[in-house]
Short mmCIF file of C-alpha atoms and ligand atoms in Angstrom, two decimals:
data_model
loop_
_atom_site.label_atom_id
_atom_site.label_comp_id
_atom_site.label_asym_id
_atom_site.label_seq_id
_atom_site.Cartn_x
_atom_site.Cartn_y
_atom_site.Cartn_z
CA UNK A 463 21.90 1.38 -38.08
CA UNK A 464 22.85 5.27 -37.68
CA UNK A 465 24.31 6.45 -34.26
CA UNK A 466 20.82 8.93 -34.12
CA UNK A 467 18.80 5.61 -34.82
CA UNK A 468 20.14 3.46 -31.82
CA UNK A 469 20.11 6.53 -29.53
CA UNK A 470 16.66 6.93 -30.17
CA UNK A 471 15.75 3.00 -29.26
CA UNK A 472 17.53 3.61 -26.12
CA UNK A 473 15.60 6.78 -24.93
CA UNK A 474 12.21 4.57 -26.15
CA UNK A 475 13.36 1.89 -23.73
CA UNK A 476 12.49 4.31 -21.15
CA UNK A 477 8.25 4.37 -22.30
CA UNK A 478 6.13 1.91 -21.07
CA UNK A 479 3.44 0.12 -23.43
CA UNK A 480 0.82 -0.04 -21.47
CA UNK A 481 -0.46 -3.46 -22.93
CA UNK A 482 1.96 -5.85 -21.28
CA UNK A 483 3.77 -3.54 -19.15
CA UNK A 484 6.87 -3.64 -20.75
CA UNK A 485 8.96 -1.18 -22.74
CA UNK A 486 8.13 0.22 -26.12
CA UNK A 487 10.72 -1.59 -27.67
CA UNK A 488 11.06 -4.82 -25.55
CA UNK A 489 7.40 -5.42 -26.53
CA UNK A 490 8.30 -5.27 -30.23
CA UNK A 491 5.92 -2.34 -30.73
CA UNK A 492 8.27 0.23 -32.53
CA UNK A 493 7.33 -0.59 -36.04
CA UNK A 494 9.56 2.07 -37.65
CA UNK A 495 12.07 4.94 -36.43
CA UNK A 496 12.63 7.46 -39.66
CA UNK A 497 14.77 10.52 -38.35
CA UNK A 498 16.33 13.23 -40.27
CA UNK A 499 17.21 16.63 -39.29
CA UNK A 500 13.81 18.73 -39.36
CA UNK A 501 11.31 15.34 -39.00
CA UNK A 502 11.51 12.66 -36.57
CA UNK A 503 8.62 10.03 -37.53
CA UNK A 504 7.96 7.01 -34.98
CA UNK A 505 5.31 4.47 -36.14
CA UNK A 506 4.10 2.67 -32.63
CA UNK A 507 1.60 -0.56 -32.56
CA UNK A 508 -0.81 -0.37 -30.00
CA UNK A 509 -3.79 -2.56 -29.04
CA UNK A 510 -6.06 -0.40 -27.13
CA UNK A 511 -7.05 2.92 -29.92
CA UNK A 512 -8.64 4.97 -27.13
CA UNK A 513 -7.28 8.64 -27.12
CA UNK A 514 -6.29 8.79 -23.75
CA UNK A 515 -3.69 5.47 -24.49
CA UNK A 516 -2.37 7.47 -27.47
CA UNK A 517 -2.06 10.75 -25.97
CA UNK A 518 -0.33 9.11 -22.44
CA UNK A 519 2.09 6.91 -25.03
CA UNK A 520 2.75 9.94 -27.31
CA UNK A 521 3.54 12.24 -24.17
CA UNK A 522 5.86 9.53 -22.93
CA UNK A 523 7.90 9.46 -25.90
CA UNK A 524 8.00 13.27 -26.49
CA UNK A 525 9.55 13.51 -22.41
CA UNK A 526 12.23 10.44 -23.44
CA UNK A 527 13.20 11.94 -26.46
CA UNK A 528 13.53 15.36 -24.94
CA UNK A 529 17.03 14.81 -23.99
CA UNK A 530 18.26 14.43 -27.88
CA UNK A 531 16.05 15.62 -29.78
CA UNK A 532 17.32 18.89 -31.40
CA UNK A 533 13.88 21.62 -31.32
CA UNK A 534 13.98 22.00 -34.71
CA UNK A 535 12.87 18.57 -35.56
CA UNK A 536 9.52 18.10 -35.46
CA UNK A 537 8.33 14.69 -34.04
CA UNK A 538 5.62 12.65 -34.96
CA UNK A 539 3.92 9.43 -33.50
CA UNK A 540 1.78 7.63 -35.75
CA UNK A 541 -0.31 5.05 -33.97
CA UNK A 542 -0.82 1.37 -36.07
CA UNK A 543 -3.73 -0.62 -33.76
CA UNK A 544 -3.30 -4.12 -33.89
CA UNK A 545 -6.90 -5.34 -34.17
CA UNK A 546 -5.91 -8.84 -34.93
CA UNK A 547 -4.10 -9.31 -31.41
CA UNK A 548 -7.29 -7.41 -29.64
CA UNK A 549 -9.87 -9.48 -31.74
CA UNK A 550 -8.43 -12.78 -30.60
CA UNK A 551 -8.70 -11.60 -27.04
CA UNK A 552 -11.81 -10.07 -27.16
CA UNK A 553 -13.39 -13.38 -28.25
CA UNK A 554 -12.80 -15.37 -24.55
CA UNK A 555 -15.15 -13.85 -22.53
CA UNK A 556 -16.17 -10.84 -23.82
CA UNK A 557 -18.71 -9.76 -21.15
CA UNK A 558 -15.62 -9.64 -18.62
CA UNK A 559 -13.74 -6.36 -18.52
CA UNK A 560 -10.85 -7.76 -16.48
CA UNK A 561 -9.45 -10.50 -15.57
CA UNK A 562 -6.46 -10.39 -12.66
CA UNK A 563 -4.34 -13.26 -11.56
CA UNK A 564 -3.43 -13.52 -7.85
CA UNK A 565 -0.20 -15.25 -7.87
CA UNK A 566 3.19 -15.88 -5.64
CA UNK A 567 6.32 -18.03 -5.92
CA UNK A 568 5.73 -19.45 -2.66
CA UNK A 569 2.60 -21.55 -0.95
CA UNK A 570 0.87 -20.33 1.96
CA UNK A 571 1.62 -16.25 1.71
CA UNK A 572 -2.44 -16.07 1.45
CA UNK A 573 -2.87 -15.64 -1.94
CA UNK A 574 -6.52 -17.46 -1.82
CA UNK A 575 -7.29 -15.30 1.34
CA UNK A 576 -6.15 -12.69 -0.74
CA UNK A 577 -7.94 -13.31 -4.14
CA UNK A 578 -11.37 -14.31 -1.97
CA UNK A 579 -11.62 -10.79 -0.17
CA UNK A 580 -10.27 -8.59 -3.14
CA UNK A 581 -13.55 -10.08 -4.92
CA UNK A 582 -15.36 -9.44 -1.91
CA UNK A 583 -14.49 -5.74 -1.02
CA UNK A 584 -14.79 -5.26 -5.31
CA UNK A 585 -18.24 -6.29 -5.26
CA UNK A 586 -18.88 -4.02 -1.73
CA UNK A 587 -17.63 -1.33 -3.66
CA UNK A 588 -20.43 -2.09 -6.51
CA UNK A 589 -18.30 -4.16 -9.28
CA UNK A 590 -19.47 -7.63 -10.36
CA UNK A 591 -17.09 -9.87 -9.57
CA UNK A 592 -16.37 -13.45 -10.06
CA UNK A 593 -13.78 -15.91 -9.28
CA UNK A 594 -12.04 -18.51 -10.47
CA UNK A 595 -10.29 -21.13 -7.97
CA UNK A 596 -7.20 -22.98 -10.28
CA UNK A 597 -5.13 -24.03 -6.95
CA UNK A 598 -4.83 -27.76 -8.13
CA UNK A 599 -3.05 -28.51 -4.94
CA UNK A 600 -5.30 -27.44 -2.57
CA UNK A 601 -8.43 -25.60 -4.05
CA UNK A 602 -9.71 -23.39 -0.89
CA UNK A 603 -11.82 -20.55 -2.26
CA UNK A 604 -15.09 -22.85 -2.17
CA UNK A 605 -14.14 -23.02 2.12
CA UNK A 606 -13.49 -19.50 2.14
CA UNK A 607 -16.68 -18.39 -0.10
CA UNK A 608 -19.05 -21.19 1.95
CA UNK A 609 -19.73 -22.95 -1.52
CA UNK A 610 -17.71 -26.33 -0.83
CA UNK A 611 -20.64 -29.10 -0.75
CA UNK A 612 -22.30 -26.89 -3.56
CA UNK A 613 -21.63 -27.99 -7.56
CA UNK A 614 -22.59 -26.25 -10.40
CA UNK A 615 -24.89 -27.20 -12.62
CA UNK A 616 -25.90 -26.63 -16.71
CA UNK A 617 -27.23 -23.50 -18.06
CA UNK A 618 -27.95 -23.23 -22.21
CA UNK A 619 -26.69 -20.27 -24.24
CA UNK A 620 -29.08 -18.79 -26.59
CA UNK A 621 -27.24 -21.63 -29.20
CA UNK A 622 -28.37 -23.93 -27.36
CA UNK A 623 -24.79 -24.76 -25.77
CA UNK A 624 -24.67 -26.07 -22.77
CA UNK A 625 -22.42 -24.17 -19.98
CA UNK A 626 -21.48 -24.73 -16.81
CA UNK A 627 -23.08 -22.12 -14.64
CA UNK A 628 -20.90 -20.33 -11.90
CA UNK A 629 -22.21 -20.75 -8.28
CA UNK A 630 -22.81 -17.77 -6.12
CA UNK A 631 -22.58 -16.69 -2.94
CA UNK A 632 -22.48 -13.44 -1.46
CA UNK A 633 -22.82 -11.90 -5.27
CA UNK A 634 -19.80 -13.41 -6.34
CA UNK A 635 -19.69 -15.85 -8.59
CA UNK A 636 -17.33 -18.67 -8.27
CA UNK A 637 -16.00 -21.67 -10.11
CA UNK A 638 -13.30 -23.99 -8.75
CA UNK A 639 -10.65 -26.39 -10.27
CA UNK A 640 -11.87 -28.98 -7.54
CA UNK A 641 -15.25 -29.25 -8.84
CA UNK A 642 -13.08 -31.29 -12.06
CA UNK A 643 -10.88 -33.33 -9.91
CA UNK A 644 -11.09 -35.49 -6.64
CA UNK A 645 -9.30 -34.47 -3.88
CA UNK A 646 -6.69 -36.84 -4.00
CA UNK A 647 -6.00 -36.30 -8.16
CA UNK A 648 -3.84 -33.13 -7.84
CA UNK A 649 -0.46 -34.93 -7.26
CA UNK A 650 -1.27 -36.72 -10.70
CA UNK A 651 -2.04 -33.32 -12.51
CA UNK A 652 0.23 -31.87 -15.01
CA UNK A 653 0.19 -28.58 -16.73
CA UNK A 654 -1.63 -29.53 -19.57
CA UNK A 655 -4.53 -31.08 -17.80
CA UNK A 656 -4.74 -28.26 -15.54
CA UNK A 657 -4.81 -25.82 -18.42
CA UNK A 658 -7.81 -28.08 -20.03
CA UNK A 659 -9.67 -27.77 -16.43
CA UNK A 660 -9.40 -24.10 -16.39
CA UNK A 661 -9.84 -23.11 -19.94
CA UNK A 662 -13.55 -24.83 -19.86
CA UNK A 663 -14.53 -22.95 -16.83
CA UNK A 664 -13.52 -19.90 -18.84
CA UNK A 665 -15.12 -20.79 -22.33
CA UNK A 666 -18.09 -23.16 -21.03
CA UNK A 667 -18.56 -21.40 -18.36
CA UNK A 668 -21.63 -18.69 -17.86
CA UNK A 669 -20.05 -15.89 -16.53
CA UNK A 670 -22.31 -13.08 -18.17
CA UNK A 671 -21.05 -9.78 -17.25
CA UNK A 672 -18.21 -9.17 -15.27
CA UNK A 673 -16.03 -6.23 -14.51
CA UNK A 674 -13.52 -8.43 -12.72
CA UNK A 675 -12.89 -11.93 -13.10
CA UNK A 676 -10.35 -13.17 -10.35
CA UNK A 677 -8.16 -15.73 -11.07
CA UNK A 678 -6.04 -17.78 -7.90
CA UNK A 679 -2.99 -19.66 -8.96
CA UNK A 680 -1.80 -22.27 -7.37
CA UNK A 681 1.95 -21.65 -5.64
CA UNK A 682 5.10 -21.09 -7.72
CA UNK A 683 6.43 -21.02 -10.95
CA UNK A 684 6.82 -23.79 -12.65
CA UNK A 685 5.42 -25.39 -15.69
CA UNK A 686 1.82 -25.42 -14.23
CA UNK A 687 1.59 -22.20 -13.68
CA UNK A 688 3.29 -20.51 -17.59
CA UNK A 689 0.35 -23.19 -18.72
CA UNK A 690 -2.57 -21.56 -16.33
CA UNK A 691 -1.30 -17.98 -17.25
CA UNK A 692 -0.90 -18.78 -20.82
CA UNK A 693 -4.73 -20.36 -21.48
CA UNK A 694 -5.94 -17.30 -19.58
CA UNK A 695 -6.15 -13.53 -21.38
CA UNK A 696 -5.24 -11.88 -18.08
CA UNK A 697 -5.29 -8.44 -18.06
CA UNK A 698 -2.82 -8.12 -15.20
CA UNK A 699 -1.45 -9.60 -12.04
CA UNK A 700 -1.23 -8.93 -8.23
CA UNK A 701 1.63 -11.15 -6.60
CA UNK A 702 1.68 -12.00 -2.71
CA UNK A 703 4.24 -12.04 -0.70
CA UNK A 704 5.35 -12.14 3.37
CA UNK A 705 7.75 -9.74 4.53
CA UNK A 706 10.34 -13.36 4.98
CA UNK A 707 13.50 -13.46 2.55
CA UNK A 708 12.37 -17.06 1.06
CA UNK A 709 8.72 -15.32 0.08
CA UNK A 710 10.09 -12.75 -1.20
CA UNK A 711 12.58 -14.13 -3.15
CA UNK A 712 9.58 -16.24 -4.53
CA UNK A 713 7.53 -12.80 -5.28
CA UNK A 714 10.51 -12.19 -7.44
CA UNK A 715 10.23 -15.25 -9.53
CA UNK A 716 6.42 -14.87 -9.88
CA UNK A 717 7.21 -11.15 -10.96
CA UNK A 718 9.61 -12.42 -13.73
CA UNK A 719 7.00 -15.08 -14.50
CA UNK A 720 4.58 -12.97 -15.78
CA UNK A 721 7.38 -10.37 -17.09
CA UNK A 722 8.05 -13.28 -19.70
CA UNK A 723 8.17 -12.09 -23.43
CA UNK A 724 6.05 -14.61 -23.95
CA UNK A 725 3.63 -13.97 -21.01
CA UNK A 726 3.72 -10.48 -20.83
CA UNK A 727 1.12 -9.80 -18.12
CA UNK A 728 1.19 -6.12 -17.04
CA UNK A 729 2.24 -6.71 -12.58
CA UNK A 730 -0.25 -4.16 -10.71
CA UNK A 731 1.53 -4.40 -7.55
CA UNK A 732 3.00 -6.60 -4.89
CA UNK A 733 0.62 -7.15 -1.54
CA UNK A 734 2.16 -7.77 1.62
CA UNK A 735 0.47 -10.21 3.25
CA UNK A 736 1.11 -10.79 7.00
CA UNK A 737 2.86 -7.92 7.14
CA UNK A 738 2.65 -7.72 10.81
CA UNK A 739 0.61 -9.77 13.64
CA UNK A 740 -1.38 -7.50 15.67
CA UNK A 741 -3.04 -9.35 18.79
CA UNK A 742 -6.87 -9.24 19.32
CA UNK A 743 -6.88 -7.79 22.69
CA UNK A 744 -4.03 -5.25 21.34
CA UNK A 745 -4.71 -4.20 17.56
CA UNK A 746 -2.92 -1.05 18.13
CA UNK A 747 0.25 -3.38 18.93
CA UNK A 748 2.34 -4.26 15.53
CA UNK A 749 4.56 -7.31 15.97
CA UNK A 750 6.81 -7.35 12.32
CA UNK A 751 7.34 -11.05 13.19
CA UNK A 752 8.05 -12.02 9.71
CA UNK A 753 10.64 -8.62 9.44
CA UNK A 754 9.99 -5.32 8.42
CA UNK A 755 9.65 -3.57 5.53
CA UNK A 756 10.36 -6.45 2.59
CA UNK A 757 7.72 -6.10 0.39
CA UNK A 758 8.29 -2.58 0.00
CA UNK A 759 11.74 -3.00 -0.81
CA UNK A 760 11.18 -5.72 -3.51
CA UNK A 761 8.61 -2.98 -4.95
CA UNK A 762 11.27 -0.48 -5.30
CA UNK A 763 13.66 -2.97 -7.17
CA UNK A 764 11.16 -4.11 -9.14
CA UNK A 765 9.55 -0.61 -9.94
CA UNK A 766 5.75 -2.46 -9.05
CA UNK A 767 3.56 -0.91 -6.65
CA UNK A 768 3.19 -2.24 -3.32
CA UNK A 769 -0.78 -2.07 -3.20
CA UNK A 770 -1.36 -2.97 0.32
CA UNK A 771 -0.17 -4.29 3.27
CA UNK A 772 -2.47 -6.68 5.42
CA UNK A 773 -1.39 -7.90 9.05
CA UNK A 774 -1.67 -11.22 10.47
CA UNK A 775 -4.76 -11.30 12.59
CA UNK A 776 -6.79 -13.94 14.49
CA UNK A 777 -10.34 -12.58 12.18
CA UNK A 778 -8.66 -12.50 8.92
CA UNK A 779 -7.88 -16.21 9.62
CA UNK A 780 -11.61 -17.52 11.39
CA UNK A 781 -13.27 -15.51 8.77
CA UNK A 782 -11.62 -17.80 5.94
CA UNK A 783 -12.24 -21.10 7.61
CA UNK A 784 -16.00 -19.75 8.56
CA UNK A 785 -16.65 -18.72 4.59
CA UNK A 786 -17.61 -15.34 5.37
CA UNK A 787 -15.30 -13.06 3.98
CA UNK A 788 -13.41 -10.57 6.37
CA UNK A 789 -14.13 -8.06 3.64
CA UNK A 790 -17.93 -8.80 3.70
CA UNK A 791 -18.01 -8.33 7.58
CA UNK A 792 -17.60 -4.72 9.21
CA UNK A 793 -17.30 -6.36 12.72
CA UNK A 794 -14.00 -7.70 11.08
CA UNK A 795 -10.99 -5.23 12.41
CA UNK A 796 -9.62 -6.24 9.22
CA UNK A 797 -11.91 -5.20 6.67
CA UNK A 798 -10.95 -1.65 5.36
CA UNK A 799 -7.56 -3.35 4.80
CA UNK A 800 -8.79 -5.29 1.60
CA UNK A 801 -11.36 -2.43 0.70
CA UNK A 802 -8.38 -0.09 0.68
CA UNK A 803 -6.76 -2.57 -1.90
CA UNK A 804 -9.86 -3.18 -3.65
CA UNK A 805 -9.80 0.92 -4.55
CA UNK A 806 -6.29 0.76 -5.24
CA UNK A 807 -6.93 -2.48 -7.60
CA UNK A 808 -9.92 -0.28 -9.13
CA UNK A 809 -7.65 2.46 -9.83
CA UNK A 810 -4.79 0.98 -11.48
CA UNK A 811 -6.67 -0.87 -13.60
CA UNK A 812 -8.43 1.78 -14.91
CA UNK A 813 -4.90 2.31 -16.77
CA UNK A 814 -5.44 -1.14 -18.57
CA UNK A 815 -6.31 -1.45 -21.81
CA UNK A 816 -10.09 -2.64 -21.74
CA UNK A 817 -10.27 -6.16 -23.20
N1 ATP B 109 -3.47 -11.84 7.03
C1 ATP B 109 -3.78 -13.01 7.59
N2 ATP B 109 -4.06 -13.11 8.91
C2 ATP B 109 -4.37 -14.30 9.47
N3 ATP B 109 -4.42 -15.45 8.80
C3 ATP B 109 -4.14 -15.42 7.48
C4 ATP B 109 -3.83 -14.21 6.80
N4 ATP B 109 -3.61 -14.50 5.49
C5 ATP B 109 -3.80 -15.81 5.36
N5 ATP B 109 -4.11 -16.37 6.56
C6 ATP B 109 -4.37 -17.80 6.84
O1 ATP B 109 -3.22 -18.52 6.42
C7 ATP B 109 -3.59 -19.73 5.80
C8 ATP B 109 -3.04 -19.76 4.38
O2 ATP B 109 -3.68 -18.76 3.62
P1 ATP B 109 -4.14 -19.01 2.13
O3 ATP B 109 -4.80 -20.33 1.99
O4 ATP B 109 -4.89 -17.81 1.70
O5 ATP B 109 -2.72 -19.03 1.44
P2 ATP B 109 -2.36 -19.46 -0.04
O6 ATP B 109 -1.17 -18.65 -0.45
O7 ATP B 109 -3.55 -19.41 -0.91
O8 ATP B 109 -1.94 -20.95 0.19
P3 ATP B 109 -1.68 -22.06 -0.94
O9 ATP B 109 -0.29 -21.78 -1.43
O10 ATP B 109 -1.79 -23.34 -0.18
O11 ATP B 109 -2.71 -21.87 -1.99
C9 ATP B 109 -5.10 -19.80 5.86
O12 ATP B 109 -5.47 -20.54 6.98
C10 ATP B 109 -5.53 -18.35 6.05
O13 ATP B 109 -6.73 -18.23 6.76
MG1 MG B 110 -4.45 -20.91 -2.11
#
């Protein structure tokens, strides 16, 4: 390979396909690098055609090649979309727009408390939203949604298929991995069967038309979890995290999780859950009991957004066991916190490729 050729690769390190979140050429999407000295010609895969994709990619690349590219040479970026690779997604669930995992190395940062109000303040802000409980361990979004002595029942399809039909509560629609097993079958689960659970409530499931489908993992990283992420076309991820070292240096694993080459789920951000305790009687009082200033730190190194942080409060915690959403309730202190995430989760995904 010429000296011109590998410099080139380098500076296209530095764009970001906008598919999985990785770099042009980590992603395997530079199909073909032809440079002499009046015509530079880069052939690019993408999966997403729409002209605002090609024109951010093709900017990108003109600003990274701007450093060695003599101005004589004129560059050109021809665009190859990969409708086999957006076909096969398309096909699960193709009334959802998006579907984001809510995910962290470590149990009990509030990633369920999370997931639940982010599909609450979604739908507040007008979005249909569903979600979709796979916490084997400890399913809790049917406490926190009020649905838990509630099952779903059978809906046909105009085949005549039979699907299991999402229940719904306070216009969200909600499935949960408990509804398959007992409450004492989790310790027994493995990856696979936990990937069987979940893909039915995604393909026999009547979702109808969603503009986000939220999906909460169980805690960590290990075999269950590439499995759930895997069976799932997500279109991105949001990982939680406490401002603690151990949480965060789970965040970091669940970051590098989806960062996989073979997972390759564009990260929206990092959340920073109890971020700070602020007492009832003094909510203008911030106690950074679990340290300060963590999350934001990881973001940096990571180069992920930190989308919000959320304190540790008394209503965030009664309004989960109660199964009204702090989000829903605007005699909760707490909820502009996840509407302010909820527009931030709106906004960066409106730079994800539709599904
Ligand atoms: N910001 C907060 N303020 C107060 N309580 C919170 C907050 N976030 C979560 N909690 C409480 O902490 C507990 C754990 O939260 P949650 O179940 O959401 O965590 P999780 O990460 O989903 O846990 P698991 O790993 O078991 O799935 C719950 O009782 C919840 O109500
Ligand atoms: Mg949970």
């Amino acid at each position: 390979m010429s000296a011109l050729k590998q410099d080139i690769e380098k500076a296209l390190m530095g764009v970001l396909d906008p598919a999985t979140g990785k770099n042009l050429m980590e992603a395997g999407r530079v199909k073909r690098i032809d440079a002499t000295d009046s015509h530079w010609a880069i052939d690019v895969e993408i999966t997403n055609p729409a002209l605002h994709v090609k024109k951010k990619i093709e900017g990108d690349i003109a600003k990274a090649l701007s450093g060695i590219k003599p101005e004589e040479a004129v560059l050109q970026v021809h665009f190859m979309v990969n409708a086999q690779a957006r076909a096969e997604e398309r096909k699960v669930l193709p009334g959802v727009k998006r579907i984001i995992a809510v995910a962290s190395g470590k149990g009990g940062v509030g990633k369920s408390t999370l997931a639940v109000n982010l599909a609450a303040a979604l739908s507040r802000l007008g979005s249909r939203v569903g979600i979709l409980d796979a916490d084997i361990y400890g399913p809790s979004v049917p406490l926190m949604l009020d649905t838990k002595y509630v099952r779903p029942g059978l809906v046909q399809d105009e085949q005549g298929r039979s699907l299991i039909e999402p229940i719904e509560n306070y216009g969200i629609k909600m499935l949960s991995i408990g509804f398959f097993a007992g409450d004492d079958q989790a310790v027994a689960w493995r990856g696979p069967m936990a990937s069987k659970a979940l893909t039915q409530m995604i393909t026999e499931a009547a979702w109808g038309e969603l503009d986000f489908l939220i999906l909460d993992l169980p805690p960590g990283t290990g075999d269950i979890h590439l499995s759930l992420v895997q069976t799932v076309p997500l279109s991105g991820a949001i990982v939680v995290s406490t401002p603690q070292e151990v949480a965060l240096a789970d965040a970091r694993k669940g970051v590098a999780m989806f960062q996989m080459p073979n997972i390759q789920v564009p990260v929206l951000g990092l959340v920073e859950n109890m971020a700070w305790f602020s007492p009832l009687e003094l909510p203008e009082n911030k106690y950074f009991i679990f340290g300060e200033g963590g999350a934001a730190r990881l973001a940096q190194e990571l180069k992920v957004p930190l989308l919000a942080q959320i304190p540790l409060v008394q209503g965030i915690r009664e309004s989960g066991d109660r199964g009204l959403p702090a989000a829903l309730d605007d005699s909760n202190p707490a909820s502009f916190y996840f509407r302010d995430l909820a527009v931030s989760v709106m906004e960066m995904s409106h730079r994800l490729p539709n599904r």
